[in-house]
XYZ file of C-alpha atoms in Angstrom:
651
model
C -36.867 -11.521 16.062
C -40.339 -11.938 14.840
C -41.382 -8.472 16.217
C -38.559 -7.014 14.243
C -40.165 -7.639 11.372
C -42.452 -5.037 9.916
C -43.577 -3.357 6.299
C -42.491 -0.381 5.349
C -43.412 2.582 7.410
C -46.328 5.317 7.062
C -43.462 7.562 5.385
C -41.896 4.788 2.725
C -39.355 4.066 4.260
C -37.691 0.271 5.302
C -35.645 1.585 7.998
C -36.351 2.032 11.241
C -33.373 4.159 13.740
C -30.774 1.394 14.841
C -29.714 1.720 18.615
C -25.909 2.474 18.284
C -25.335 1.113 22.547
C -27.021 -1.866 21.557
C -24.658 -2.559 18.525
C -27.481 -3.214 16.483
C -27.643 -4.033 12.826
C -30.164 -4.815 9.999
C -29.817 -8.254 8.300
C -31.591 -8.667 5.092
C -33.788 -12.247 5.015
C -34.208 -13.409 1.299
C -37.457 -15.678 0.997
C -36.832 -19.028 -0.868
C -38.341 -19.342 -4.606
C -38.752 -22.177 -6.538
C -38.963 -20.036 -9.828
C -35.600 -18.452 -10.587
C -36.941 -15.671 -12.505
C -39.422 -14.456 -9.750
C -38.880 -10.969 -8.199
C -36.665 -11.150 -5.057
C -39.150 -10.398 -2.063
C -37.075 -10.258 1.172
C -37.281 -9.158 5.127
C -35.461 -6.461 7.017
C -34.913 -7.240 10.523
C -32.866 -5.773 13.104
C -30.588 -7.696 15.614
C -28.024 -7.065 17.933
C -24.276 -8.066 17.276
C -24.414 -9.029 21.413
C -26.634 -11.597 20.596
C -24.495 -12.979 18.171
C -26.896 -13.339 15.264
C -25.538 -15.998 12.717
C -25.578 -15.122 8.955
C -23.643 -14.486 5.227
C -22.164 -11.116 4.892
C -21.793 -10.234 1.093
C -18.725 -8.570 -0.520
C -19.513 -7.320 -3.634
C -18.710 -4.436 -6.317
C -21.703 -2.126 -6.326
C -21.285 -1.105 -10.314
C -23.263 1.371 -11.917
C -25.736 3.041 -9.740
C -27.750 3.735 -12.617
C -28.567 0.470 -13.761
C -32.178 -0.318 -10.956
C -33.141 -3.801 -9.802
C -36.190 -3.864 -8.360
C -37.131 -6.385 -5.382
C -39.653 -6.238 -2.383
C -38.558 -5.332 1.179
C -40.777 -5.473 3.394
C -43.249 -5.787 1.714
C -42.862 -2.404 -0.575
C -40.642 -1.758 -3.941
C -36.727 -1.160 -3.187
C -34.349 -0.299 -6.173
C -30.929 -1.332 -5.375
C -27.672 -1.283 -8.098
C -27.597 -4.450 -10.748
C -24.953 -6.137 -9.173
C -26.836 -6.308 -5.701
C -29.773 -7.414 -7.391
C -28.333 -10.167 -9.659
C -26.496 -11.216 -6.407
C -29.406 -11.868 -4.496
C -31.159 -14.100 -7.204
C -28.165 -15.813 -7.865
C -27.917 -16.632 -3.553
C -31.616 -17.385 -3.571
C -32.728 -20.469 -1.807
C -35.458 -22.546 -3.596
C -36.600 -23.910 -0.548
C -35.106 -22.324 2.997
C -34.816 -18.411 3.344
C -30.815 -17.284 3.444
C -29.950 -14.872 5.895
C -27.489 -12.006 4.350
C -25.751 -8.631 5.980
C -25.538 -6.160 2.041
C -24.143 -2.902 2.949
C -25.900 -0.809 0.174
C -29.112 -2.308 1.553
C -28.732 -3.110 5.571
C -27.497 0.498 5.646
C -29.714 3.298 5.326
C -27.425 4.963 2.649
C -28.658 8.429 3.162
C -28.328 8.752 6.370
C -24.490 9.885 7.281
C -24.845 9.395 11.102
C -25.884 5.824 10.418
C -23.149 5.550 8.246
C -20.719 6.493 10.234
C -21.787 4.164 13.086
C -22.059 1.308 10.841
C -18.659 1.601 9.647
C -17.301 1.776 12.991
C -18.847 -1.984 13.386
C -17.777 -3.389 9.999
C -14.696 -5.581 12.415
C -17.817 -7.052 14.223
C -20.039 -7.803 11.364
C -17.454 -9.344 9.289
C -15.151 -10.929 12.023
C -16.540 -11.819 14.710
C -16.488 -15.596 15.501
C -20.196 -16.090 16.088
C -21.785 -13.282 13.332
C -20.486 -14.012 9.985
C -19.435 -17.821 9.198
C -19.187 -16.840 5.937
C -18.097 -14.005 3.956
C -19.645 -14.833 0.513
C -17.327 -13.049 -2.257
C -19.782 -12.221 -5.257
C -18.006 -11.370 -8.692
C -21.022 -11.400 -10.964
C -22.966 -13.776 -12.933
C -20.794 -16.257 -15.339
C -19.722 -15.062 -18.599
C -18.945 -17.286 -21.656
C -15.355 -16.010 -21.038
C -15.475 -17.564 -17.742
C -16.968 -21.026 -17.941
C -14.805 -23.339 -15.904
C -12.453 -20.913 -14.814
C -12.798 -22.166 -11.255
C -12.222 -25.294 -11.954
C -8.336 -24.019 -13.607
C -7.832 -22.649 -10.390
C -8.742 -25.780 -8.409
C -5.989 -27.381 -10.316
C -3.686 -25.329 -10.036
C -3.359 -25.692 -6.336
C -0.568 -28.449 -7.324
C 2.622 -28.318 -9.148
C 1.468 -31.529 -11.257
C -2.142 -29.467 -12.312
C -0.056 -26.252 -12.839
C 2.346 -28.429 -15.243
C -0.912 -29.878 -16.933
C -2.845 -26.516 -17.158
C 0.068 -24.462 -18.942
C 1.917 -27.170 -20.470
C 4.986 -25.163 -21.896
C 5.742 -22.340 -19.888
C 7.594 -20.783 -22.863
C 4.613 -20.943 -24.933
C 1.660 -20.936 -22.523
C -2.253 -21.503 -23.405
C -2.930 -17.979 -24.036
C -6.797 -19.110 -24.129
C -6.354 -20.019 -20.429
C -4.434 -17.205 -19.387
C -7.124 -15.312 -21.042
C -10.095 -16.745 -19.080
C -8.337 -16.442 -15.673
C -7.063 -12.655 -16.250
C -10.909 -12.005 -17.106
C -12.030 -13.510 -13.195
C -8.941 -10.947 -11.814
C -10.103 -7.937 -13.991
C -13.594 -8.145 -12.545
C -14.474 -5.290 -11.146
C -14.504 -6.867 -7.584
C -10.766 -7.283 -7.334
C -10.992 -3.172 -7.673
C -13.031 -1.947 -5.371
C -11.962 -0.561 -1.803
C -14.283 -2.095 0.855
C -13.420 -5.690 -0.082
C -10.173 -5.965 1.567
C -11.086 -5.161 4.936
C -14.100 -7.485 4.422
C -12.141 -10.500 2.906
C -9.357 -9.791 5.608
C -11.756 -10.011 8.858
C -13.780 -13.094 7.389
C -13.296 -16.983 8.793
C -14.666 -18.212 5.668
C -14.033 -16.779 2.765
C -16.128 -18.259 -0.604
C -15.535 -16.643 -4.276
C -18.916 -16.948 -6.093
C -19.114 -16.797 -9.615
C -22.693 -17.183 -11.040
C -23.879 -20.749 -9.472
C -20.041 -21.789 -9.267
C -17.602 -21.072 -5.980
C -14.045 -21.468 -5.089
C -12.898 -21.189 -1.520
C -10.236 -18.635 -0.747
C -7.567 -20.958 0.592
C -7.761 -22.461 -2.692
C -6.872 -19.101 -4.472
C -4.232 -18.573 -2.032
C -2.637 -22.002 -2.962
C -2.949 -21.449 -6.215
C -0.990 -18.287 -6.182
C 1.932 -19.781 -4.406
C 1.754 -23.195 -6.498
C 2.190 -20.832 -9.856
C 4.697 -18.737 -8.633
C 6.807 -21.376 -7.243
C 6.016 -23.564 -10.294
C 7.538 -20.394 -12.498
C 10.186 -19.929 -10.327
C 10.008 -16.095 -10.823
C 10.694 -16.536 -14.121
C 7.405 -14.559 -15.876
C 9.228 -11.372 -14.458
C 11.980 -12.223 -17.579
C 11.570 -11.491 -21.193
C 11.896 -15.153 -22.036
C 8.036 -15.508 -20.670
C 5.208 -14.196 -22.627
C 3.765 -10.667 -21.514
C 0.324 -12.865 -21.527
C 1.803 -14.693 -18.153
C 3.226 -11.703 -16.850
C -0.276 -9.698 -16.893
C -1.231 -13.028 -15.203
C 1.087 -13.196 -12.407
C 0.512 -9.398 -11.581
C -3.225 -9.586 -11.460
C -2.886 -12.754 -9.625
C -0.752 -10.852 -7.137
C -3.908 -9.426 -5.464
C -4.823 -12.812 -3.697
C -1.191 -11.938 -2.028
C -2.164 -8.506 -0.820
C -5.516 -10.085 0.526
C -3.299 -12.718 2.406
C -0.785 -9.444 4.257
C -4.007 -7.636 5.270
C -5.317 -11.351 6.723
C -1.889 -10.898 8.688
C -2.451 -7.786 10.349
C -5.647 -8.958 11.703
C -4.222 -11.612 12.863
C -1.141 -9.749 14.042
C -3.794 -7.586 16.061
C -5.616 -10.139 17.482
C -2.870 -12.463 19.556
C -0.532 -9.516 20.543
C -0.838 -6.849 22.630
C 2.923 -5.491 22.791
C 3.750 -2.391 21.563
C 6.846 -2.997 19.049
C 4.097 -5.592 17.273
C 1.148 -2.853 17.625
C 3.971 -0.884 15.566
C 4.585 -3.284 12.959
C 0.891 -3.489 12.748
C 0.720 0.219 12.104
C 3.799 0.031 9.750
C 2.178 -2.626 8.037
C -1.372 -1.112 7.762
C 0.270 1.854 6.120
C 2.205 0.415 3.492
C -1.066 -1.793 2.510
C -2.934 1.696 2.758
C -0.452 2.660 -0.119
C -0.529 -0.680 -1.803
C -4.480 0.312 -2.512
C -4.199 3.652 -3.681
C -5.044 2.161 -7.136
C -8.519 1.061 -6.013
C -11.670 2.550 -6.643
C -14.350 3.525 -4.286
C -17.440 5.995 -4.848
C -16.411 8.301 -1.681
C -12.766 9.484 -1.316
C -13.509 9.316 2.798
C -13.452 5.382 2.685
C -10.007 5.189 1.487
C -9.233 5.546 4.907
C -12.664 4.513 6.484
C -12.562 1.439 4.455
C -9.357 0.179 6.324
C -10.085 1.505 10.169
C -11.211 -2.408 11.023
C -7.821 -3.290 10.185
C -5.639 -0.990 12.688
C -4.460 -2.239 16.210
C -8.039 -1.636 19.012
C -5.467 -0.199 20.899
C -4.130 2.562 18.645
C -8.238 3.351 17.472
C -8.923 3.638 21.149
C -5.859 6.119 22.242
C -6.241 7.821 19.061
C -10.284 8.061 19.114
C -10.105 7.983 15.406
C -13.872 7.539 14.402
C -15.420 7.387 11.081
C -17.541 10.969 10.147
C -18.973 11.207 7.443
C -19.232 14.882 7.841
C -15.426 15.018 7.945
C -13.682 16.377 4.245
C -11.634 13.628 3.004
C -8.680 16.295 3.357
C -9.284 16.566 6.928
C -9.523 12.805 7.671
C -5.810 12.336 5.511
C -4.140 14.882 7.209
C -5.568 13.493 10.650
C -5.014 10.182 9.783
C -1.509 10.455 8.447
C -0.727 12.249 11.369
C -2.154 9.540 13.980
C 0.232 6.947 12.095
C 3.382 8.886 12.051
C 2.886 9.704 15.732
C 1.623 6.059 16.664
C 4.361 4.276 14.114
C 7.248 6.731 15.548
C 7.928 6.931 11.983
C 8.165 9.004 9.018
C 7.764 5.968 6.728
C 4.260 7.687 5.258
C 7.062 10.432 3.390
C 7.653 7.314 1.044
C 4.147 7.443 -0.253
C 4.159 11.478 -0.998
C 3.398 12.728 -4.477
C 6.690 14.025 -5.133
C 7.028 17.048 -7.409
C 3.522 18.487 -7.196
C 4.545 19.782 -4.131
C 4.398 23.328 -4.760
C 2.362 26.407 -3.223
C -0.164 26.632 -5.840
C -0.429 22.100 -6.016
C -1.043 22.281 -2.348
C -3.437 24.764 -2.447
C -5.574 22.985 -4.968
C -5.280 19.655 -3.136
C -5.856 21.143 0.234
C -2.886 18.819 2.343
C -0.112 19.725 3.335
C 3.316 18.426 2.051
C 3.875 15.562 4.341
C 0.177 14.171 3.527
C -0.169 11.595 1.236
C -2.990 12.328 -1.460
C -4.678 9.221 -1.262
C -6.641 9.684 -3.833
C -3.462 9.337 -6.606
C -1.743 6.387 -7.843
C 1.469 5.242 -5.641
C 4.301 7.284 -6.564
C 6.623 4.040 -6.509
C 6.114 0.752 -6.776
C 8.471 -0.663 -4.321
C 7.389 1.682 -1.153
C 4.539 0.090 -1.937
C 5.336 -3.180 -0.501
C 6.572 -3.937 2.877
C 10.105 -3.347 2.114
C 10.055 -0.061 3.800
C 8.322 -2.023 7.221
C 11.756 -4.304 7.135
C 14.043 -1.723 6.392
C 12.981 -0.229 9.268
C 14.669 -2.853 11.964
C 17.970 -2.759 9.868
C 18.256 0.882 9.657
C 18.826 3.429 12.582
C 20.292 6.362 10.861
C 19.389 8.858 13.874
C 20.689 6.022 16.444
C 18.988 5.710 19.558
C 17.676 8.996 19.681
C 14.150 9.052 20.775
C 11.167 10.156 18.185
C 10.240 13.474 18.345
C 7.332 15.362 16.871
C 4.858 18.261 17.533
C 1.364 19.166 15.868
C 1.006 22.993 15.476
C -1.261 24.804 14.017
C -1.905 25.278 10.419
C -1.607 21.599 10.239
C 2.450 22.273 10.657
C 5.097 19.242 12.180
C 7.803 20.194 14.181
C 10.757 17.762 13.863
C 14.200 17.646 15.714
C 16.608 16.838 13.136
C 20.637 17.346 11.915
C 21.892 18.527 8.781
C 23.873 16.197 7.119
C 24.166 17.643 3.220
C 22.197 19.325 0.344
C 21.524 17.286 -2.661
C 24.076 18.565 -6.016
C 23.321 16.142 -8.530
C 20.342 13.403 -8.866
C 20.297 11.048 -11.575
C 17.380 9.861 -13.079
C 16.723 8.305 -16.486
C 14.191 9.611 -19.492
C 10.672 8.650 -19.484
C 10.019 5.271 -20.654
C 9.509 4.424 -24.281
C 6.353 3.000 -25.530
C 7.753 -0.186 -26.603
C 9.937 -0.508 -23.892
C 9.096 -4.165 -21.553
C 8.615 -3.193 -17.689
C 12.030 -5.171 -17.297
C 13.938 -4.222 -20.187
C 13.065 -0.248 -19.035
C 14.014 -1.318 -15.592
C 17.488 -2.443 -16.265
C 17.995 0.112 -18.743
C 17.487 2.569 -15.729
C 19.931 0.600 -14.053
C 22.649 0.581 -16.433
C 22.209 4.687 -16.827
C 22.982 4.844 -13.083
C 26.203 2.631 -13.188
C 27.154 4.700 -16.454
C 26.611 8.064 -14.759
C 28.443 7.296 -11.749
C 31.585 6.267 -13.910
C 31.309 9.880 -14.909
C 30.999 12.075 -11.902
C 32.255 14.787 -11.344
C 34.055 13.570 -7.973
C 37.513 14.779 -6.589
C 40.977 12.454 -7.282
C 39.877 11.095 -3.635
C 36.721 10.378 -4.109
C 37.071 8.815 -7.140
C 39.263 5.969 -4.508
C 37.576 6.308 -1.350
C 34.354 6.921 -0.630
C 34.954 6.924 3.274
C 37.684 5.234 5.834
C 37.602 1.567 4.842
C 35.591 1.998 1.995
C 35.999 2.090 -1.473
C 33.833 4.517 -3.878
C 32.845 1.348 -6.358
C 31.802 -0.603 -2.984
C 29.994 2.387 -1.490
C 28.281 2.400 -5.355
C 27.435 -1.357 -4.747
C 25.927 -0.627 -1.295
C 24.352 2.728 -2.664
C 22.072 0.712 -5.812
C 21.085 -2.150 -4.220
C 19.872 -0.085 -0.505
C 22.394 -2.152 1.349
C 20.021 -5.130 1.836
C 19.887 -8.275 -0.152
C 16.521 -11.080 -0.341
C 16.508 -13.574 2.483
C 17.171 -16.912 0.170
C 16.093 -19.160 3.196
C 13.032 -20.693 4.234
C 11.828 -17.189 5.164
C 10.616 -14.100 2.554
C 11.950 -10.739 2.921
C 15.578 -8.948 2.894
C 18.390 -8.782 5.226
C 21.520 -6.282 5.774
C 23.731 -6.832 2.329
C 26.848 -8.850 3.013
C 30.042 -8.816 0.465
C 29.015 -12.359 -0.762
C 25.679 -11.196 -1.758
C 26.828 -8.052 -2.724
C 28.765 -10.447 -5.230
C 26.265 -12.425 -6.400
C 24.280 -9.865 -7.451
C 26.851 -8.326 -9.684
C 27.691 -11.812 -11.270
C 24.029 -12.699 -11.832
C 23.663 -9.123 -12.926
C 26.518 -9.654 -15.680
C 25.250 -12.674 -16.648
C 21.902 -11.181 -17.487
C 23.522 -8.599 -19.388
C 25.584 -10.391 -21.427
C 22.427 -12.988 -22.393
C 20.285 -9.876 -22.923
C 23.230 -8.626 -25.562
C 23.578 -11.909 -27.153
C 19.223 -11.860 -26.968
C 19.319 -14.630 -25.056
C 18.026 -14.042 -22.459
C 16.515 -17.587 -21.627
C 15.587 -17.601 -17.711
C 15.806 -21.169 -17.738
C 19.381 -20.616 -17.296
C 19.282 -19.100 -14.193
C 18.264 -20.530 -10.626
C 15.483 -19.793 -8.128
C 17.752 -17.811 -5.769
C 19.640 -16.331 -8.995
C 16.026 -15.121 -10.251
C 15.126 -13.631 -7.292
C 18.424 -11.249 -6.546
C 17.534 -10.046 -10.203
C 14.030 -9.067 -9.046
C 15.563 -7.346 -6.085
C 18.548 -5.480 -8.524
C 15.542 -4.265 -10.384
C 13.316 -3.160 -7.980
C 16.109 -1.006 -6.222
C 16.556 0.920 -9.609
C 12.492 1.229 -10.632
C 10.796 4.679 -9.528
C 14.459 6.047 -8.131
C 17.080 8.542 -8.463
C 20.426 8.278 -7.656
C 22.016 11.452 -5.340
C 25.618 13.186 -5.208
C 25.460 15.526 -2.343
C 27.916 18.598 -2.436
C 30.293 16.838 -0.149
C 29.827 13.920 -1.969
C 27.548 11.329 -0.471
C 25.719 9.010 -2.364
C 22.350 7.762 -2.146
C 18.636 6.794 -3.446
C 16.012 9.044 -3.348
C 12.833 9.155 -5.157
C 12.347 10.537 -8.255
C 11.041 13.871 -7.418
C 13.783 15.408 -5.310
C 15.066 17.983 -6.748
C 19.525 19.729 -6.534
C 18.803 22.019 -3.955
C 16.838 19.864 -1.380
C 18.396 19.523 2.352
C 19.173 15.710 3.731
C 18.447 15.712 7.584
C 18.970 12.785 9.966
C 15.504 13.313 12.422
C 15.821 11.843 15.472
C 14.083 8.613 16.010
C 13.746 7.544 12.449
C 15.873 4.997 10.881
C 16.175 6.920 7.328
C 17.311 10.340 6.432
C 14.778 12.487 5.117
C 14.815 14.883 2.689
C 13.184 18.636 2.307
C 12.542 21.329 0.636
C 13.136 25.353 1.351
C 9.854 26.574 1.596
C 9.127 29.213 -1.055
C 7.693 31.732 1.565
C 8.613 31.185 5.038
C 12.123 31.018 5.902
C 13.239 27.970 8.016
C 10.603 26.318 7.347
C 10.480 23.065 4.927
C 8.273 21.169 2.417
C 8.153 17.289 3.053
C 9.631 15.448 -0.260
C 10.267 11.939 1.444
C 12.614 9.447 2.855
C 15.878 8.371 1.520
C 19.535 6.181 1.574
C 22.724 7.464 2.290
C 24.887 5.254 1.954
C 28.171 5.344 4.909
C 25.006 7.101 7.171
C 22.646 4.921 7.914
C 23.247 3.437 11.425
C 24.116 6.141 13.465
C 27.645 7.163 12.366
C 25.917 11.104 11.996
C 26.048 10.982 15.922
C 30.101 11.134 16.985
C 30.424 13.177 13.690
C 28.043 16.525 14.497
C 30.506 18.498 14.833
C 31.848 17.980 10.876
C 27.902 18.289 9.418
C 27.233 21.305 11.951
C 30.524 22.820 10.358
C 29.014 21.922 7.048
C 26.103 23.258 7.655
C 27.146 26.731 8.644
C 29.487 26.603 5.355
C 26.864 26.101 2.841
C 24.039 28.568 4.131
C 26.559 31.091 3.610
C 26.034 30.458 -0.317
C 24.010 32.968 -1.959
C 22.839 30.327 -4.017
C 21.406 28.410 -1.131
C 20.404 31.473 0.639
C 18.057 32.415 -2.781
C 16.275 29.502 -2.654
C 14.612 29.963 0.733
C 11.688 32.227 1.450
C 12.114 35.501 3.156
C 9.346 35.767 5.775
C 9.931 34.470 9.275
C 6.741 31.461 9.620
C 4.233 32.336 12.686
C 4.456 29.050 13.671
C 8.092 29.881 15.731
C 5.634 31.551 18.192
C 4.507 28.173 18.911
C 8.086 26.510 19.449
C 9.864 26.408 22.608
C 13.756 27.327 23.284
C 16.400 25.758 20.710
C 16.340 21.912 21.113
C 19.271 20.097 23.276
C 22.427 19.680 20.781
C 23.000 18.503 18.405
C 19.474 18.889 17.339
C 17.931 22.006 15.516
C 13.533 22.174 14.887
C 12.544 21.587 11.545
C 8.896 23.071 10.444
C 7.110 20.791 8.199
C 4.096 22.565 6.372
C-alpha cells in the first residue's frame, strides 16, 4: 500500500483516477495525535475491495457545506463540511493511525463518473464481511442537552431500567424524554444515505462525542419501551411528550426492516422472496420520502444496495449521475412495478395534483411517485400494503400484464367494475385537534355518513347474497384484515370474532372518551392494539359509494367520477381517472378496497360489470368528462385483448 501513498499532485489535487475493474476505492488514514486540538493531517490511499482491505466506514450527516474545516491530506490543505471535520478529531487516535472510508472525502465529489461508480459499490464497502467491521454512526459532538443520554438508553434495554427511568408512565420525566428526543432529532436520523449504510453494516456503533452505544442496544431498547407501554402512548391518557418519543424512536424500527431485506437478499434466491424483497424495498422507499438529502437523484441511488443482485442485474439499473432525477423515478418506478408484478407503487402517488398543468411542472407521469414529497398516507407507508398483498387476489389468477410505450405511457389489461358516486372524507384537521382524537373523529364521520346514504330499500338490508350492508360496512372500515395477536406481527384476513372485538373495544373507547376517561390502563395489550389498527384504517382515507353501490376505501384524493378497474394480476382494484385530452386513455390515482370484490368474485361475474359498463358510458355526464382526441399511443397497441379484458393507457 505504501506506493499508494503520495502528496498531492502537480495540479492540487488528492485524487488520483480509481480503476473501476479493479473495484478500487480510496480509504482515508488519520495519523494519531497526542494533542487533541492539533490540525487533523491524514493519508489518502487507494486499495482494492478484492483484496479485502479492513477498515471503519463513517455514516454521518454532512450539515452545512458552508461551515470549512480545514485538515491536511496528503500532505496539502483540504476543506471538508464541519461535521466531517469534528468527526475526524473526535475518531482520532492518540497513539495508532485509524483507518476510515468518508464519502464526502474518499470520493472525488466533483467528478460525476466517479460518483456514479462509487455508488454502485456502496453494498461492498459497507457490507462486505472482510471490508468494513465496523460502521461507525457519528451524530456530532455532545451537547449539554445530551450528557448521559446513552447511558438512558443502555437501561432501557430492560423492563426493570425502563420502569426505573420513567417511573410513572402517566406522568413521565419530561427532562428525560427531553434529552433522548434531542439524540433522535439530530440531524443524522434525517438524512438519506444512512439507511442503506446502517442496513449493510455487521457492526453498527452510535458515536456521540467520546461516548458510543451499539445498535443492538438501540434496537432493544425500542422493543423494551414499547412493550413496557403496551401501546399505550398512542392514547390520550399518555403525555404528547412520550408520544413525540415513541415516534422518533420509531426510526431504530425502520433501520431494523431495511436490515431485513438485506438479509432477505442474501440467503434466498427464489423468486416469490426476490418479490417480497422488491415489495418491501418499495414501501421503505416510501417510508423515507421525509428524509433529506442534498441531490434529489439519491433518493433512489441512496437505496440501489438494498434491492435483490438479481433484479439490479436483469434490470441493469445503474447509478448516473447524468440522469434527471425525473428520468431515474419514472425508470425506477417502472423496473419495480414490472419486477414486483404489482401496482402497489399507485399507493404512494400524490393524489390530487394530478392534473395536466401539475404534471407538466413536475415532469412524471401520473403513475410516478414524486419522491421528492412527503408520503401521501401514513399507513401505505408501512408494510401493510406488502401483506395485503398475499390475502388479496381481486383479479384471481390472472397473470400480470403490462407494456412500456412511448411517451413514458403503461398499457394495462383490466375490467370495469364501477365509477366512484360518492366519497366521504372528513374536514381538515383542527389545530388543537390530538393525532388520535382527529383520527377517531374521522372515524365516527364515516360510520355517521354511511347511516345516511342515499342507498335503495335493498341496499339498505343487503349489501350482496349472504351479506348484510352493516357487515359489508364492518368489512369495508377496517380493509377486511385484523392484527395477528400471536407470537407473530402483522395482520391476517378479518374473521367475525375479530370483526367483533373491534367494535366492542371500539365502543368502549368511545364511551370512556365521552365520559373523558379515557384511561388506557383499562384496556389490554391485544385490546390496544385492534384500536391502533381501527385507527389506522380511517387516517389518510375516504370512504366510496359506487353508482351501483359498492363500498370501499380509497385514498383521499379520488375524486366522483373516477373508474374502479380490476387489472389482471394485481390483488387490489385500482382506480383512474378520464384523461382530460385523450380519450380512452387514464390518469393513475391509486389502489383501493372493494369490499364483496376482492378475491376474484369479478371473474364468473363479467358479464354483469361488462353490462354495466356499456350502461354508464352511455351517460352524457360520463361521456363529458373524458377527453376528445383519440391518444397516438393506440398505434402502438396490438388487437383487443382476450375477454374479458379491455387495454387501459396509463399516462
Amino acid at each position: 500500500m505504501a506506493d499508494r501513498l503520495s502528496c498531492m499532485s502537480a495540479s492540487g489535487s488528492v485524487y488520483r483516477e480509481l480503476d473501476g475493474p479493479r473495484r478500487e476505492i480510496r480509504l482515508l488514514a488519520i495519523h494519531p495525535s497526542r494533542d487533541p486540538a492539533a490540525q487533523v493531517q491524514c493519508s489518502l490511499e487507494v486499495v482494492s475491495l478484492d483484496d479485502d482491505p479492513v477498515f471503519e466506514a463513517l455514516s454521518y450527516a454532512w450539515g452545512d457545506a458552508t461551515m470549512n474545516h480545514e485538515i491536511l491530506v496528503n500532505c496539502g490543505v483540504f476543506h471538508t463540511t464541519g461535521s466531517a471535520g469534528s468527526a475526524l478529531q473526535a475518531l482520532r487516535s492518540q497513539d495508532n493511525r485509524r483507518v476510515l472510508w468518508i464519502d464526502a472525502i474518499c470520493i472525488n465529489q466533483s467528478n460525476l463518473i466517479e460518483r456514479s461508480d462509487q455508488v454502485k459499490l456502496m453494498g461492498s464497502i459497507y457490507g462486505t464481511a472482510n471490508t468494513a467491521k465496523t460502521v461507525r454512526v457519528w451524530l456530532g459532538i455532545e451537547e449539554l442537552e445530551d450528557i448521559g443520554v446513552l447511558d438512558v438508553f443502555k437501561a432501557l434495554t430492560s423492563l426493570q431500567g425502563a420502569s426505573d427511568t420513567f417511573k410513572s408512565v402517566t406522568e413521565p420525566n419530561e427532562h428525560i424524554l427531553a434529552k433522548m428526543c434531542h439524540f433522535l432529532g439530530r440531524s443524522w436520523w434525517q438524512r438519506f444515505w444512512v439507511v442503506q449504510e446502517v442496513a449493510l453494516g455487521q457492526h453498527i456503533v452510535f458515536q456521540l462525542g467520546v461516548e458510543s452505544v451499539e445498535f443492538h442496544e438501540l434496537l432493544l431498547a425500542h422493543r423494551i419501551c414499547t412493550a413496557y407501554f403496551g401501546g399505550k402512548y398512542s392514547t390520550n391518557s399518555y403525555s404528547r411528550a412520550i408520544r413525540i418519543f415513541m415516534t422518533a424512536f420509531d426510526n431504530i424500527e425502520v433501520l431494523d426492516l431495511v436490515h431485513h431485506i438485506c438479509v432477505v437478499n442474501k440467503i434466498s434466491m427464489d423468486p416469490r422472496m426476490e418479490r417480497y424483497a422488491i415489495m418491501l424495498w418499495t414501501a421503505i422507499a416510501n417510508i423515507l420520502r421525509v428524509r433529506k438529502t442534498t441531490d434529489d437523484r439519491d433518493r433512489m441511488y441512496a437505496l440501489f444496495g438494498l434491492l435483490p443482485p438479481g433484479f439490479v442485474r436483469r434490470t441493469k439499473m445503474n447509478s448516473s449521475y447524468s440522469s434527471t432525477p425525473e428520468q431515474i423515478f419514472i425508470d425506477v418506478t417502472y423496473h419495480i412495478i414490472s419486477s414486483s408484478k404489482s401496482l402497489m407503487m399507485f399507493n404512494y402517488l400524490d393524489g390530487p395534483k394530478i392534473t395536466l398543468v401539475s404534471r407538466s411542472h413536475s415532469g412524471l407521469p401520473s403513475w410516478v411517485p414524486d419522491w421528492r414529497t412527503d408520503p401521501a398516507s401514513e399507513l401505505e407507508g408501512s408494510t401493510f400494503r406488502v401483506e395485503r398483498d398475499v390475502i388479496f387476489s381481486a383479479s384471481g389468477d390472472s397473470a400480470f400484464f403490462l407494456k412500456r410505450l412511448s411517451s413514458d405511457t403503461l398499457c394495462l389489461q383490466g375490467i370495469f367494475i364501477d365509477i366512484v358516486s360518492q366519497c366521504f372524507r372528513s374536514e381538515s384537521r383542527c389545530q388543537n385537534d390530538s393525532h388520535e382524537n382527529y383520527s377517531y373523529r374521522l372515524w365516527r364521520e364515516k360510520w355517521a355518513s354511511f347511516r345516511n346514504l342515499p342507498l335503495n330499500k335493498a341496499m339498505s338490508q343487503s349489501y350482496l347474497p349472504g351479506m348484510s350492508a352493516d357487515a359489508a360496512f364492518r368489512k369495508t372500515v377496517l380493509l377486511d384484515c385484523e392484527p395477528n395477536l400471536g407470537a407473530g406481527k402483522g395482520h391476517k384476513r378479518l374473521t367475525a370474532e375479530g370483526s367483533e372485538e373491534m367494535f366492542r373495544v371500539h365502543e368502549l373507547f368511545m364511551q370512556s372518551e365521552t365520559e373523558h376517561n379515557s384511561d388506557a390502563q383499562n384496556f389490554s395489550g391485544a385490546e390496544l392494539r385492534r384500536l391502533s389498527y381501527m385507527k389506522d384504517c380511517v387516517r389518510d382515507r375516504s370512504f366510496v359509494i359506487t353508482t351501483s353501490g359498492l363500498m370501499g376505501m380509497a385514498q383521499v384524493s379520488l375524486e366522483p367520477g373516477d373508474h374502479i378497474f380490476s387489472v389482471a394480476g394485481n390483488s387490489h382494484p385500482v382506480i383512474l381517472r378520464p384523461s382530460e385530452f385523450y380519450a380512452d386513455t387514464w390518469l393513475a390515482v391509486g389502489e383501493c378496497h372493494i369490499t364483496g370484490l376482492m378475491y376474484g368474485e369479478i371473474m364468473p361475474h363479467k358479464k354483469h360489470f361488462s353490462d354495466l359498463q356499456q350502461n354508464l358510458y352511455a351517460r352524457s355526464e360520463v361521456q363529458n368528462i373524458k377527453g376528445g382526441r383519440r391518444n397516438p399511443r393506440w398505434e402502438e397497441v396490438s388487437a383487443k385483448p382476450d375477454d374479458p379484458w379491455e387495454w387501459l393507457l396509463v399516462e
